[in-house]
Amino acid sequence: LWSGRDTDNAQRAAMRAIATKKDFRSLEDFGSLNLNVALRKLVSRDILDAPPRPSEAGEGWGEGYRFRVELVRRWVQERAA
């Protein structure tokens, strides 16, 4: 999940941001395109659930995504600190 070949830095950054409830706009290392791709990959891998209507880039961008399994969210949150 974390260090496997299917997980890249953008996916790890997205998971960290969701687990710690940080605003995605604070992730300056990755452009919004990379984060959009990362979020789609994490949803397709059944790690995250997508919001019913994904918000557009801008105010609240990235809100509504959540971990499918709470234990995974806690694990990521502990490692993000």
Tab-separated table of N, CA and C in Angstrom:
chain	number	residue	atom	x	y	z
A	1	LEU	N	0.821	-1.207	0.000
A	1	LEU	CA	0.000	0.000	0.000
A	1	LEU	C	0.858	1.261	0.000
A	2	TRP	N	1.866	1.334	0.844
A	2	TRP	CA	2.635	2.563	0.992
A	2	TRP	C	3.880	2.596	0.122
A	3	SER	N	4.623	1.520	0.119
A	3	SER	CA	5.887	1.540	-0.609
A	3	SER	C	5.898	0.588	-1.796
A	4	GLY	N	4.760	0.090	-2.181
A	4	GLY	CA	4.678	-0.810	-3.322
A	4	GLY	C	4.908	-0.091	-4.634
A	5	ARG	N	5.145	-0.844	-5.653
A	5	ARG	CA	5.451	-0.244	-6.956
A	5	ARG	C	4.243	0.472	-7.576
A	6	ASP	N	3.031	0.192	-7.077
A	6	ASP	CA	1.830	0.848	-7.604
A	6	ASP	C	1.550	2.195	-6.940
A	7	THR	N	2.331	2.541	-5.915
A	7	THR	CA	2.098	3.781	-5.182
A	7	THR	C	3.222	4.769	-5.451
A	8	ASP	N	2.842	5.970	-5.911
A	8	ASP	CA	3.851	6.988	-6.194
A	8	ASP	C	3.767	8.109	-5.148
A	9	ASN	N	4.648	9.091	-5.275
A	9	ASN	CA	4.708	10.185	-4.302
A	9	ASN	C	3.423	10.996	-4.258
A	10	ALA	N	2.778	11.185	-5.389
A	10	ALA	CA	1.526	11.949	-5.407
A	10	ALA	C	0.437	11.206	-4.635
A	11	GLN	N	0.378	9.886	-4.763
A	11	GLN	CA	-0.611	9.108	-4.018
A	11	GLN	C	-0.327	9.158	-2.519
A	12	ARG	N	0.952	9.053	-2.142
A	12	ARG	CA	1.297	9.147	-0.728
A	12	ARG	C	0.938	10.531	-0.175
A	13	ALA	N	1.206	11.577	-0.944
A	13	ALA	CA	0.873	12.941	-0.511
A	13	ALA	C	-0.637	13.096	-0.348
A	14	ALA	N	-1.402	12.536	-1.270
A	14	ALA	CA	-2.862	12.611	-1.182
A	14	ALA	C	-3.362	11.860	0.048
A	15	MET	N	-2.825	10.670	0.287
A	15	MET	CA	-3.243	9.908	1.469
A	15	MET	C	-2.900	10.649	2.752
A	16	ARG	N	-1.690	11.240	2.805
A	16	ARG	CA	-1.295	12.015	3.992
A	16	ARG	C	-2.255	13.180	4.219
A	17	ALA	N	-2.565	13.900	3.147
A	17	ALA	CA	-3.430	15.074	3.266
A	17	ALA	C	-4.826	14.674	3.745
A	18	ILE	N	-5.355	13.588	3.223
A	18	ILE	CA	-6.691	13.153	3.637
A	18	ILE	C	-6.660	12.647	5.073
A	19	ALA	N	-5.645	11.877	5.429
A	19	ALA	CA	-5.558	11.321	6.778
A	19	ALA	C	-5.404	12.406	7.831
A	20	THR	N	-4.683	13.474	7.500
A	20	THR	CA	-4.444	14.547	8.462
A	20	THR	C	-5.360	15.746	8.249
A	21	LYS	N	-6.277	15.620	7.284
A	21	LYS	CA	-7.267	16.658	6.972
A	21	LYS	C	-6.624	17.983	6.585
A	22	LYS	N	-5.531	17.888	5.825
A	22	LYS	CA	-4.876	19.094	5.301
A	22	LYS	C	-5.526	19.483	3.980
A	23	ASP	N	-5.446	20.753	3.684
A	23	ASP	CA	-5.950	21.268	2.421
A	23	ASP	C	-5.013	20.823	1.305
A	24	PHE	N	-5.563	20.295	0.246
A	24	PHE	CA	-4.752	19.828	-0.873
A	24	PHE	C	-3.934	20.950	-1.497
A	25	ARG	N	-4.416	22.178	-1.387
A	25	ARG	CA	-3.677	23.293	-1.977
A	25	ARG	C	-2.345	23.521	-1.292
A	26	SER	N	-2.155	22.926	-0.108
A	26	SER	CA	-0.882	23.072	0.602
A	26	SER	C	0.184	22.131	0.051
A	27	LEU	N	-0.179	21.249	-0.855
A	27	LEU	CA	0.769	20.288	-1.421
A	27	LEU	C	1.434	20.903	-2.645
A	28	GLU	N	2.394	21.764	-2.411
A	28	GLU	CA	3.024	22.514	-3.489
A	28	GLU	C	3.926	21.657	-4.370
A	29	ASP	N	4.330	20.492	-3.885
A	29	ASP	CA	5.245	19.650	-4.651
A	29	ASP	C	4.588	19.007	-5.865
A	30	PHE	N	3.269	18.954	-5.866
A	30	PHE	CA	2.553	18.261	-6.931
A	30	PHE	C	1.502	19.177	-7.517
A	31	GLY	N	1.428	19.211	-8.831
A	31	GLY	CA	0.395	19.992	-9.494
A	31	GLY	C	-0.952	19.326	-9.336
A	32	SER	N	-2.023	20.058	-9.582
A	32	SER	CA	-3.362	19.502	-9.404
A	32	SER	C	-3.615	18.323	-10.345
A	33	LEU	N	-2.975	18.320	-11.514
A	33	LEU	CA	-3.159	17.195	-12.436
A	33	LEU	C	-2.631	15.917	-11.811
A	34	ASN	N	-1.440	15.958	-11.218
A	34	ASN	CA	-0.889	14.777	-10.565
A	34	ASN	C	-1.771	14.312	-9.411
A	35	LEU	N	-2.309	15.248	-8.648
A	35	LEU	CA	-3.171	14.863	-7.537
A	35	LEU	C	-4.490	14.297	-8.037
A	36	ASN	N	-5.025	14.847	-9.124
A	36	ASN	CA	-6.254	14.280	-9.693
A	36	ASN	C	-6.016	12.842	-10.121
A	37	VAL	N	-4.909	12.590	-10.775
A	37	VAL	CA	-4.562	11.234	-11.207
A	37	VAL	C	-4.368	10.346	-9.988
A	38	ALA	N	-3.670	10.853	-8.987
A	38	ALA	CA	-3.415	10.076	-7.770
A	38	ALA	C	-4.727	9.700	-7.081
A	39	LEU	N	-5.642	10.655	-6.976
A	39	LEU	CA	-6.932	10.372	-6.339
A	39	LEU	C	-7.707	9.314	-7.111
A	40	ARG	N	-7.710	9.423	-8.433
A	40	ARG	CA	-8.411	8.411	-9.248
A	40	ARG	C	-7.802	7.023	-9.048
A	41	LYS	N	-6.467	6.959	-8.991
A	41	LYS	CA	-5.806	5.669	-8.776
A	41	LYS	C	-6.160	5.094	-7.409
A	42	LEU	N	-6.146	5.928	-6.389
A	42	LEU	CA	-6.459	5.457	-5.041
A	42	LEU	C	-7.906	4.979	-4.943
A	43	VAL	N	-8.804	5.629	-5.648
A	43	VAL	CA	-10.201	5.185	-5.682
A	43	VAL	C	-10.305	3.859	-6.433
A	44	SER	N	-9.615	3.753	-7.564
A	44	SER	CA	-9.689	2.512	-8.349
A	44	SER	C	-9.052	1.339	-7.612
A	45	ARG	N	-8.110	1.628	-6.731
A	45	ARG	CA	-7.460	0.582	-5.934
A	45	ARG	C	-8.240	0.278	-4.655
A	46	ASP	N	-9.407	0.898	-4.479
A	46	ASP	CA	-10.275	0.692	-3.318
A	46	ASP	C	-9.631	1.118	-2.003
A	47	ILE	N	-8.755	2.097	-2.075
A	47	ILE	CA	-8.153	2.648	-0.858
A	47	ILE	C	-8.989	3.827	-0.374
A	48	LEU	N	-9.475	4.634	-1.327
A	48	LEU	CA	-10.310	5.785	-1.001
A	48	LEU	C	-11.695	5.626	-1.607
A	49	ASP	N	-12.662	6.293	-0.990
A	49	ASP	CA	-13.987	6.466	-1.568
A	49	ASP	C	-14.049	7.889	-2.101
A	50	ALA	N	-14.586	8.042	-3.292
A	50	ALA	CA	-14.735	9.367	-3.892
A	50	ALA	C	-16.003	10.020	-3.361
A	51	PRO	N	-16.018	11.349	-3.331
A	51	PRO	CA	-17.251	12.036	-2.935
A	51	PRO	C	-18.319	11.808	-4.002
A	52	PRO	N	-19.593	11.957	-3.643
A	52	PRO	CA	-20.658	11.757	-4.630
A	52	PRO	C	-20.475	12.616	-5.877
A	53	ARG	N	-20.077	13.860	-5.681
A	53	ARG	CA	-19.793	14.776	-6.794
A	53	ARG	C	-18.445	15.410	-6.527
A	54	PRO	N	-17.387	14.926	-7.196
A	54	PRO	CA	-16.063	15.518	-6.947
A	54	PRO	C	-16.082	17.024	-7.181
A	55	SER	N	-15.534	17.745	-6.218
A	55	SER	CA	-15.493	19.197	-6.340
A	55	SER	C	-14.456	19.610	-7.375
A	56	GLU	N	-14.624	20.790	-7.896
A	56	GLU	CA	-13.681	21.325	-8.879
A	56	GLU	C	-12.478	21.899	-8.151
A	57	ALA	N	-11.386	22.065	-8.875
A	57	ALA	CA	-10.195	22.677	-8.281
A	57	ALA	C	-10.563	24.062	-7.765
A	58	GLY	N	-10.041	24.401	-6.641
A	58	GLY	CA	-10.336	25.696	-6.042
A	58	GLY	C	-10.793	25.498	-4.614
A	59	GLU	N	-11.780	26.253	-4.205
A	59	GLU	CA	-12.269	26.206	-2.835
A	59	GLU	C	-12.719	24.800	-2.465
A	60	GLY	N	-12.116	24.238	-1.437
A	60	GLY	CA	-12.509	22.930	-0.961
A	60	GLY	C	-12.051	21.772	-1.831
A	61	TRP	N	-11.098	22.029	-2.716
A	61	TRP	CA	-10.654	20.978	-3.629
A	61	TRP	C	-10.122	19.801	-2.849
A	62	GLY	N	-10.577	18.610	-3.213
A	62	GLY	CA	-10.134	17.403	-2.549
A	62	GLY	C	-11.007	16.987	-1.379
A	63	GLU	N	-11.920	17.842	-0.971
A	63	GLU	CA	-12.791	17.500	0.140
A	63	GLU	C	-13.759	16.399	-0.276
A	64	GLY	N	-14.120	15.585	0.661
A	64	GLY	CA	-15.091	14.539	0.395
A	64	GLY	C	-14.476	13.177	0.154
A	65	TYR	N	-13.198	13.132	-0.171
A	65	TYR	CA	-12.524	11.847	-0.302
A	65	TYR	C	-12.271	11.316	1.104
A	66	ARG	N	-12.429	10.018	1.269
A	66	ARG	CA	-12.164	9.426	2.572
A	66	ARG	C	-11.630	8.016	2.385
A	67	PHE	N	-10.971	7.541	3.407
A	67	PHE	CA	-10.442	6.186	3.366
A	67	PHE	C	-11.583	5.188	3.480
A	68	ARG	N	-11.490	4.139	2.732
A	68	ARG	CA	-12.483	3.075	2.810
A	68	ARG	C	-12.412	2.349	4.143
A	69	VAL	N	-11.209	2.191	4.660
A	69	VAL	CA	-10.998	1.468	5.917
A	69	VAL	C	-10.373	2.436	6.927
A	70	GLU	N	-11.045	2.631	8.040
A	70	GLU	CA	-10.580	3.577	9.057
A	70	GLU	C	-9.196	3.206	9.594
A	71	LEU	N	-8.918	1.934	9.727
A	71	LEU	CA	-7.619	1.507	10.228
A	71	LEU	C	-6.481	1.955	9.304
A	72	VAL	N	-6.712	1.962	8.010
A	72	VAL	CA	-5.704	2.432	7.047
A	72	VAL	C	-5.487	3.934	7.237
A	73	ARG	N	-6.581	4.680	7.434
A	73	ARG	CA	-6.456	6.130	7.657
A	73	ARG	C	-5.612	6.398	8.900
A	74	ARG	N	-5.859	5.667	9.962
A	74	ARG	CA	-5.090	5.859	11.195
A	74	ARG	C	-3.631	5.526	11.001
A	75	TRP	N	-3.361	4.458	10.250
A	75	TRP	CA	-1.973	4.048	9.987
A	75	TRP	C	-1.238	5.157	9.230
A	76	VAL	N	-1.886	5.705	8.201
A	76	VAL	CA	-1.273	6.787	7.427
A	76	VAL	C	-1.100	8.024	8.302
A	77	GLN	N	-2.091	8.335	9.098
A	77	GLN	CA	-2.011	9.518	9.967
A	77	GLN	C	-0.841	9.412	10.944
A	78	GLU	N	-0.638	8.254	11.508
A	78	GLU	CA	0.483	8.074	12.433
A	78	GLU	C	1.827	8.261	11.755
A	79	ARG	N	1.942	7.827	10.522
A	79	ARG	CA	3.209	7.942	9.797
A	79	ARG	C	3.403	9.337	9.205
A	80	ALA	N	2.350	10.112	9.108
A	80	ALA	CA	2.455	11.453	8.539
A	80	ALA	C	2.943	12.457	9.573
A	81	ALA	N	2.847	12.100	10.828
A	81	ALA	CA	3.221	13.049	11.900
A	81	ALA	C	4.712	13.218	12.014
